[in-house]
């Protein structure tokens, strides 16, 4: 028999098997798809042995953003409360703006099937449905955001990129086991630098290292921050929006900051003259090694900032204005960062959230 005849014979047998499997699945009400190969159809036969007469469950991230994977998981116990066997099939149906349909098949592993999808366009409505046989385990819709960063519960310094001036500045970035003595059950990222006036360190989320485009919407930057220590010669630490990550001065062209300083706290900025200018500060230094929630909202010429306790029940600083100085207003691109500069400085932080926001 020739090779061609062997191929024809094999294909004929595979077609017969595929048709038989489809008939079996149809007879027992088990879902399959027209593009299922023989192996996928055979895997769906698991649902004959492990019926799915009950609601599955699952999990997914709380927001979708351009270029960031949307990870979805679905799990399902069979009727006898046992996990579905490895190799059972789950189907993920993805719809974009109610039109484009993408079908991704996934196999169960240790009771869970997973899917990952990366959105491409801000403003799209992303819909994902996860199915186990014909039971919906997960179904959600999200507007795709232009950008977003949020720390995991356990924070990692690997998620951040250090930018400093000058290049010789001695900066240390590390993970510590506790945020402070009051929050010793959670870890934190610590950034510190040695004594030196004309030095600065900025720690930027690596996923946002190419900058955040604010031409369409503004930004909200929030984090749980602890100023660690001061010096008699001055210090500064907090959160900020840099206009450039290519530093030519320790106070580069445009920096808007919400910070803690000796004897005061609040909003400051620098412009093309590299000078540090006050937008609004209030007297009263934040307690060294304390725990504070920093919130900064920025949109064009508008800024709002608050510093509170973690539960946001006590406010230590609050200010807003729609008349930012020209030097710092209407920045089209920013790099959200944690900052320390001047003579020494150290902070710890965790629970960071950076997302689009509009004053409207």
Coordinates of C-alpha atoms in Angstrom, one line a residue:
X1 CA 0.0 0.0 0.0
X2 CA 1.4 3.4 -0.9
X3 CA 2.0 6.3 1.5
X4 CA -0.9 8.2 -0.1
X5 CA -3.2 5.3 0.4
X6 CA -2.1 5.1 4.1
X7 CA -2.9 8.8 4.6
X8 CA -6.3 8.4 3.0
X9 CA -7.1 5.4 5.1
X10 CA -6.0 7.1 8.3
X11 CA -8.0 10.2 7.6
X12 CA -11.1 8.1 6.9
X13 CA -10.7 6.4 10.2
X14 CA -10.2 9.7 12.0
X15 CA -13.3 11.1 10.4
X16 CA -15.3 8.1 11.5
X17 CA -14.0 8.4 15.1
X18 CA -14.7 12.2 15.1
X19 CA -18.3 11.7 13.8
X20 CA -18.9 8.9 16.4
X21 CA -17.6 11.1 19.2
X22 CA -19.8 14.0 18.0
X23 CA -22.9 11.7 18.0
X24 CA -22.0 10.5 21.5
X25 CA -21.6 14.0 22.9
X26 CA -24.8 15.2 21.2
X27 CA -26.8 12.2 22.6
X28 CA -25.7 13.1 26.1
X29 CA -26.1 16.9 25.8
X30 CA -22.4 17.6 26.0
X31 CA -21.2 20.8 24.3
X32 CA -18.6 20.6 21.5
X33 CA -17.4 23.0 18.8
X34 CA -17.0 22.6 15.1
X35 CA -13.2 23.1 15.3
X36 CA -12.7 20.5 18.0
X37 CA -10.1 17.9 16.9
X38 CA -10.5 14.2 17.8
X39 CA -8.4 14.6 20.9
X40 CA -10.5 17.5 22.2
X41 CA -13.7 15.6 21.5
X42 CA -12.3 12.6 23.4
X43 CA -11.5 14.9 26.4
X44 CA -15.1 16.2 26.4
X45 CA -16.2 12.6 26.9
X46 CA -14.9 13.0 30.5
X47 CA -18.2 14.7 31.2
X48 CA -19.9 11.3 30.7
X49 CA -18.0 10.0 33.7
X50 CA -17.9 13.2 35.6
X51 CA -21.2 15.1 35.0
X52 CA -21.4 18.8 35.6
X53 CA -24.9 19.2 37.0
X54 CA -24.1 22.2 39.2
X55 CA -22.7 25.7 39.1
X56 CA -19.0 26.0 38.6
X57 CA -17.0 29.0 39.9
X58 CA -13.9 31.0 39.0
X59 CA -11.9 34.1 39.5
X60 CA -10.6 37.1 37.4
X61 CA -8.8 40.4 37.9
X62 CA -10.8 43.5 38.9
X63 CA -9.8 45.6 36.0
X64 CA -8.5 45.3 32.4
X65 CA -5.8 47.5 30.9
X66 CA -4.0 47.8 27.5
X67 CA -1.0 45.5 27.3
X68 CA -1.6 43.7 30.6
X69 CA -2.8 40.1 30.7
X70 CA -6.4 39.5 31.9
X71 CA -6.1 36.2 33.7
X72 CA -9.2 34.2 34.2
X73 CA -9.6 30.9 36.1
X74 CA -12.6 28.5 36.2
X75 CA -13.1 25.5 38.5
X76 CA -15.7 22.9 38.7
X77 CA -16.4 19.9 40.9
X78 CA -18.2 16.9 39.4
X79 CA -21.4 15.5 41.0
X80 CA -19.4 13.4 43.5
X81 CA -17.6 16.5 44.7
X82 CA -14.3 15.4 43.2
X83 CA -12.3 17.8 41.1
X84 CA -12.6 17.3 37.4
X85 CA -9.7 15.2 36.1
X86 CA -6.7 16.7 34.5
X87 CA -7.3 17.1 30.8
X88 CA -11.1 17.9 31.0
X89 CA -11.9 20.8 28.7
X90 CA -13.0 24.4 29.6
X91 CA -14.0 26.9 26.9
X92 CA -13.3 30.7 27.2
X93 CA -15.4 32.9 24.9
X94 CA -14.0 36.4 24.4
X95 CA -16.0 39.2 22.9
X96 CA -14.7 42.7 22.0
X97 CA -17.4 45.4 21.8
X98 CA -20.0 42.8 21.4
X99 CA -18.7 41.7 18.0
X100 CA -15.4 39.9 17.7
X101 CA -15.5 36.4 19.1
X102 CA -12.4 34.6 20.2
X103 CA -12.6 31.0 21.4
X104 CA -9.8 29.7 23.6
X105 CA -9.8 26.1 24.9
X106 CA -8.1 25.2 28.1
X107 CA -7.5 22.0 30.0
X108 CA -8.1 21.4 33.7
X109 CA -5.0 21.0 35.8
X110 CA -5.5 20.3 39.6
X111 CA -9.1 21.3 39.4
X112 CA -8.7 24.6 37.6
X113 CA -8.6 25.7 33.9
X114 CA -7.0 29.0 33.0
X115 CA -7.0 31.6 30.2
X116 CA -5.0 34.7 29.6
X117 CA -5.9 37.5 27.2
X118 CA -4.1 40.8 26.5
X119 CA -6.3 43.7 25.5
X120 CA -5.1 46.0 22.8
X121 CA -7.3 49.1 22.7
X122 CA -8.3 51.5 25.5
X123 CA -12.0 52.1 25.6
X124 CA -13.0 48.6 24.3
X125 CA -15.6 46.7 26.2
X126 CA -14.1 43.3 26.9
X127 CA -16.5 40.4 27.7
X128 CA -15.2 37.0 28.8
X129 CA -17.3 33.9 29.5
X130 CA -15.8 30.7 30.9
X131 CA -17.8 27.5 30.3
X132 CA -17.5 24.0 31.7
X133 CA -19.6 22.0 29.4
X134 CA -22.6 24.4 29.1
X135 CA -22.4 25.7 32.7
X136 CA -21.1 29.3 33.0
X137 CA -18.3 29.5 35.6
X138 CA -17.3 33.1 35.1
X139 CA -18.9 35.9 33.0
X140 CA -17.9 39.5 33.2
X141 CA -17.5 42.7 31.2
X142 CA -14.7 45.3 31.7
X143 CA -13.9 48.6 30.0
X144 CA -10.3 48.4 28.9
X145 CA -8.3 51.1 30.6
X146 CA -5.4 52.9 29.0
X147 CA -3.1 52.0 31.9
X148 CA -3.3 50.5 35.4
X149 CA -0.9 49.3 38.1
X150 CA -1.8 47.6 41.3
X151 CA 0.4 45.8 43.8
X152 CA -0.3 42.2 44.7
X153 CA -1.0 41.6 48.4
X154 CA 2.7 40.5 48.7
X155 CA 4.7 43.4 47.1
X156 CA 7.9 42.8 45.2
X157 CA 10.7 45.2 44.3
X158 CA 11.0 43.3 41.0
X159 CA 7.8 45.2 40.0
X160 CA 9.7 48.5 40.1
X161 CA 12.5 50.2 38.2
X162 CA 14.9 52.6 39.8
X163 CA 15.7 56.0 38.2
X164 CA 18.3 58.1 40.0
X165 CA 20.4 61.3 39.7
X166 CA 23.3 61.3 39.6
X167 CA 24.2 57.9 38.4
X168 CA 26.7 57.6 41.2
X169 CA 24.1 58.1 43.9
X170 CA 24.0 55.3 46.5
X171 CA 20.4 54.0 46.4
X172 CA 19.1 50.9 48.1
X173 CA 15.9 49.2 47.1
X174 CA 14.8 46.1 49.1
X175 CA 11.9 44.1 50.3
X176 CA 11.3 44.1 54.1
X177 CA 9.2 41.6 56.1
X178 CA 7.0 44.3 57.8
X179 CA 5.6 47.6 56.9
X180 CA 6.2 49.0 60.4
X181 CA 5.6 47.9 64.0
X182 CA 1.9 48.4 63.7
X183 CA 1.6 46.5 60.4
X184 CA 4.2 43.7 61.0
X185 CA 2.1 41.1 59.3
X186 CA 2.6 42.5 55.7
X187 CA 5.7 43.1 53.7
X188 CA 6.8 46.3 52.0
X189 CA 9.3 47.8 49.6
X190 CA 11.9 50.1 51.1
X191 CA 13.9 52.7 49.2
X192 CA 16.7 54.7 50.8
X193 CA 19.7 56.8 49.9
X194 CA 22.8 58.0 51.6
X195 CA 23.6 61.6 52.7
X196 CA 23.8 64.0 49.8
X197 CA 21.9 67.1 48.9
X198 CA 21.8 67.2 45.1
X199 CA 20.6 63.6 44.8
X200 CA 17.3 62.0 44.1
X201 CA 15.9 58.5 43.6
X202 CA 12.6 57.7 41.8
X203 CA 11.1 54.2 41.8
X204 CA 8.6 53.6 38.9
X205 CA 6.4 50.6 38.3
X206 CA 8.1 48.7 35.6
X207 CA 4.8 48.1 33.7
X208 CA 4.5 51.9 33.4
X209 CA 8.2 52.5 32.6
X210 CA 7.3 53.8 29.1
X211 CA 5.2 56.5 30.7
X212 CA 1.5 57.2 31.1
X213 CA -0.3 59.1 28.4
X214 CA -2.6 61.7 29.9
X215 CA -3.9 63.3 26.7
X216 CA -7.3 61.7 27.2
X217 CA -7.7 61.3 31.0
X218 CA -5.9 62.2 34.2
X219 CA -4.4 59.9 36.8
X220 CA -5.0 58.8 40.3
X221 CA -2.0 57.6 42.3
X222 CA -2.5 56.0 45.7
X223 CA -0.3 54.2 48.2
X224 CA 0.3 53.3 51.8
X225 CA 3.5 55.1 52.8
X226 CA 5.8 55.3 55.8
X227 CA 8.4 58.1 56.0
X228 CA 11.3 56.4 57.8
X229 CA 13.7 59.1 59.0
X230 CA 14.9 62.7 58.7
X231 CA 18.2 64.6 59.1
X232 CA 18.9 68.0 60.4
X233 CA 19.9 69.2 57.0
X234 CA 16.6 68.5 55.3
X235 CA 15.0 65.5 53.5
X236 CA 12.0 64.7 51.3
X237 CA 10.0 61.6 50.5
X238 CA 6.6 60.7 49.1
X239 CA 4.9 60.1 45.7
X240 CA 5.3 62.1 42.5
X241 CA 4.6 62.5 38.8
X242 CA 7.7 62.9 36.7
X243 CA 7.5 64.4 33.3
X244 CA 10.7 62.5 32.2
X245 CA 12.6 59.5 33.4
X246 CA 15.8 60.8 31.6
X247 CA 17.1 63.0 34.5
X248 CA 19.6 65.8 33.8
X249 CA 19.2 67.3 37.3
X250 CA 18.0 66.0 40.6
X251 CA 15.0 68.3 40.3
X252 CA 14.3 67.7 36.6
X253 CA 12.1 69.8 34.3
X254 CA 8.6 69.0 35.6
X255 CA 7.9 67.1 38.9
X256 CA 4.6 67.3 40.8
X257 CA 5.0 65.7 44.3
X258 CA 3.0 64.9 47.4
X259 CA 5.5 64.6 50.1
X260 CA 6.6 64.6 53.7
X261 CA 9.3 67.1 54.7
X262 CA 10.9 68.4 57.9
X263 CA 8.1 70.3 59.7
X264 CA 5.6 70.1 56.9
X265 CA 3.8 68.1 54.3
X266 CA 1.9 68.7 51.1
X267 CA 2.2 69.6 47.4
X268 CA 5.4 70.9 45.8
X269 CA 6.7 71.0 42.2
X270 CA 9.7 71.9 40.1
X271 CA 9.8 73.4 36.6
X272 CA 12.4 74.2 33.9
X273 CA 14.4 76.2 36.4
X274 CA 14.9 73.1 38.6
X275 CA 13.8 75.0 41.7
X276 CA 11.5 73.5 44.3
X277 CA 8.3 75.5 44.6
X278 CA 5.4 75.2 47.0
X279 CA 1.9 74.7 45.7
X280 CA 0.4 74.2 49.1
X281 CA 1.9 72.8 52.3
X282 CA 0.8 72.8 55.9
X283 CA 2.9 72.8 59.1
X284 CA 3.3 69.7 61.2
X285 CA 5.7 66.9 60.2
X286 CA 4.3 63.5 59.6
X287 CA 5.5 61.1 62.3
X288 CA 8.6 59.2 61.4
X289 CA 7.9 55.5 60.9
X290 CA 4.1 56.3 60.8
X291 CA 1.6 54.8 58.4
X292 CA -0.2 57.0 56.0
X293 CA -2.4 56.7 52.9
X294 CA -1.2 59.1 50.2
X295 CA -3.7 60.0 47.4
X296 CA -2.9 62.2 44.4
X297 CA -5.4 63.1 41.7
X298 CA -4.1 65.0 38.6
X299 CA -6.0 66.1 35.5
X300 CA -4.8 69.1 33.4
X301 CA -4.7 72.2 35.6
X302 CA -6.5 70.3 38.4
X303 CA -4.9 68.6 41.4
X304 CA -6.2 67.1 44.6
X305 CA -4.2 65.5 47.3
X306 CA -4.8 63.9 50.7
X307 CA -2.8 62.3 53.4
X308 CA -4.8 60.2 55.9
X309 CA -4.4 57.3 58.2
X310 CA -4.7 53.9 56.5
X311 CA -8.4 53.6 57.1
X312 CA -8.9 57.2 55.8
X313 CA -10.7 58.2 58.9
X314 CA -8.3 60.9 60.0
X315 CA -7.0 63.5 57.5
X316 CA -3.6 65.0 58.0
X317 CA -3.5 67.0 54.8
X318 CA -6.0 67.9 52.1
X319 CA -5.9 70.4 49.2
X320 CA -7.3 70.9 45.7
X321 CA -7.0 73.5 43.1
X322 CA -8.0 74.0 39.4
X323 CA -5.2 76.5 38.9
X324 CA -1.9 74.6 38.9
X325 CA 1.1 76.7 37.9
X326 CA 1.8 76.6 34.1
X327 CA 5.1 74.8 34.6
X328 CA 3.3 71.7 36.0
X329 CA -0.2 71.9 34.3
X330 CA -1.3 69.8 31.4
X331 CA 1.5 67.3 31.3
X332 CA 0.8 64.9 28.5
X333 CA 3.1 62.1 29.7
X334 CA 4.0 61.3 33.3
X335 CA 6.0 58.6 35.1
X336 CA 4.4 57.8 38.5
X337 CA 7.1 57.3 41.1
X338 CA 8.1 57.0 44.7
X339 CA 10.7 59.7 45.5
X340 CA 13.4 60.5 48.0
X341 CA 15.7 63.5 47.7
X342 CA 17.9 65.9 49.5
X343 CA 20.0 64.9 52.6
X344 CA 19.2 61.3 53.1
X345 CA 15.8 59.8 53.3
X346 CA 14.0 56.5 53.5
X347 CA 10.5 55.3 52.9
X348 CA 8.5 52.1 52.9
X349 CA 5.4 51.6 50.8
X350 CA 2.8 49.0 49.7
X351 CA -0.7 48.7 48.3
X352 CA 0.0 51.0 45.4
X353 CA -2.8 51.7 42.9
X354 CA -2.3 53.8 39.7
X355 CA -5.3 54.2 37.4
X356 CA -7.0 56.6 34.9
X357 CA -9.1 59.2 36.5
X358 CA -10.9 62.4 35.3
X359 CA -12.1 65.4 37.3
X360 CA -15.2 65.3 35.2

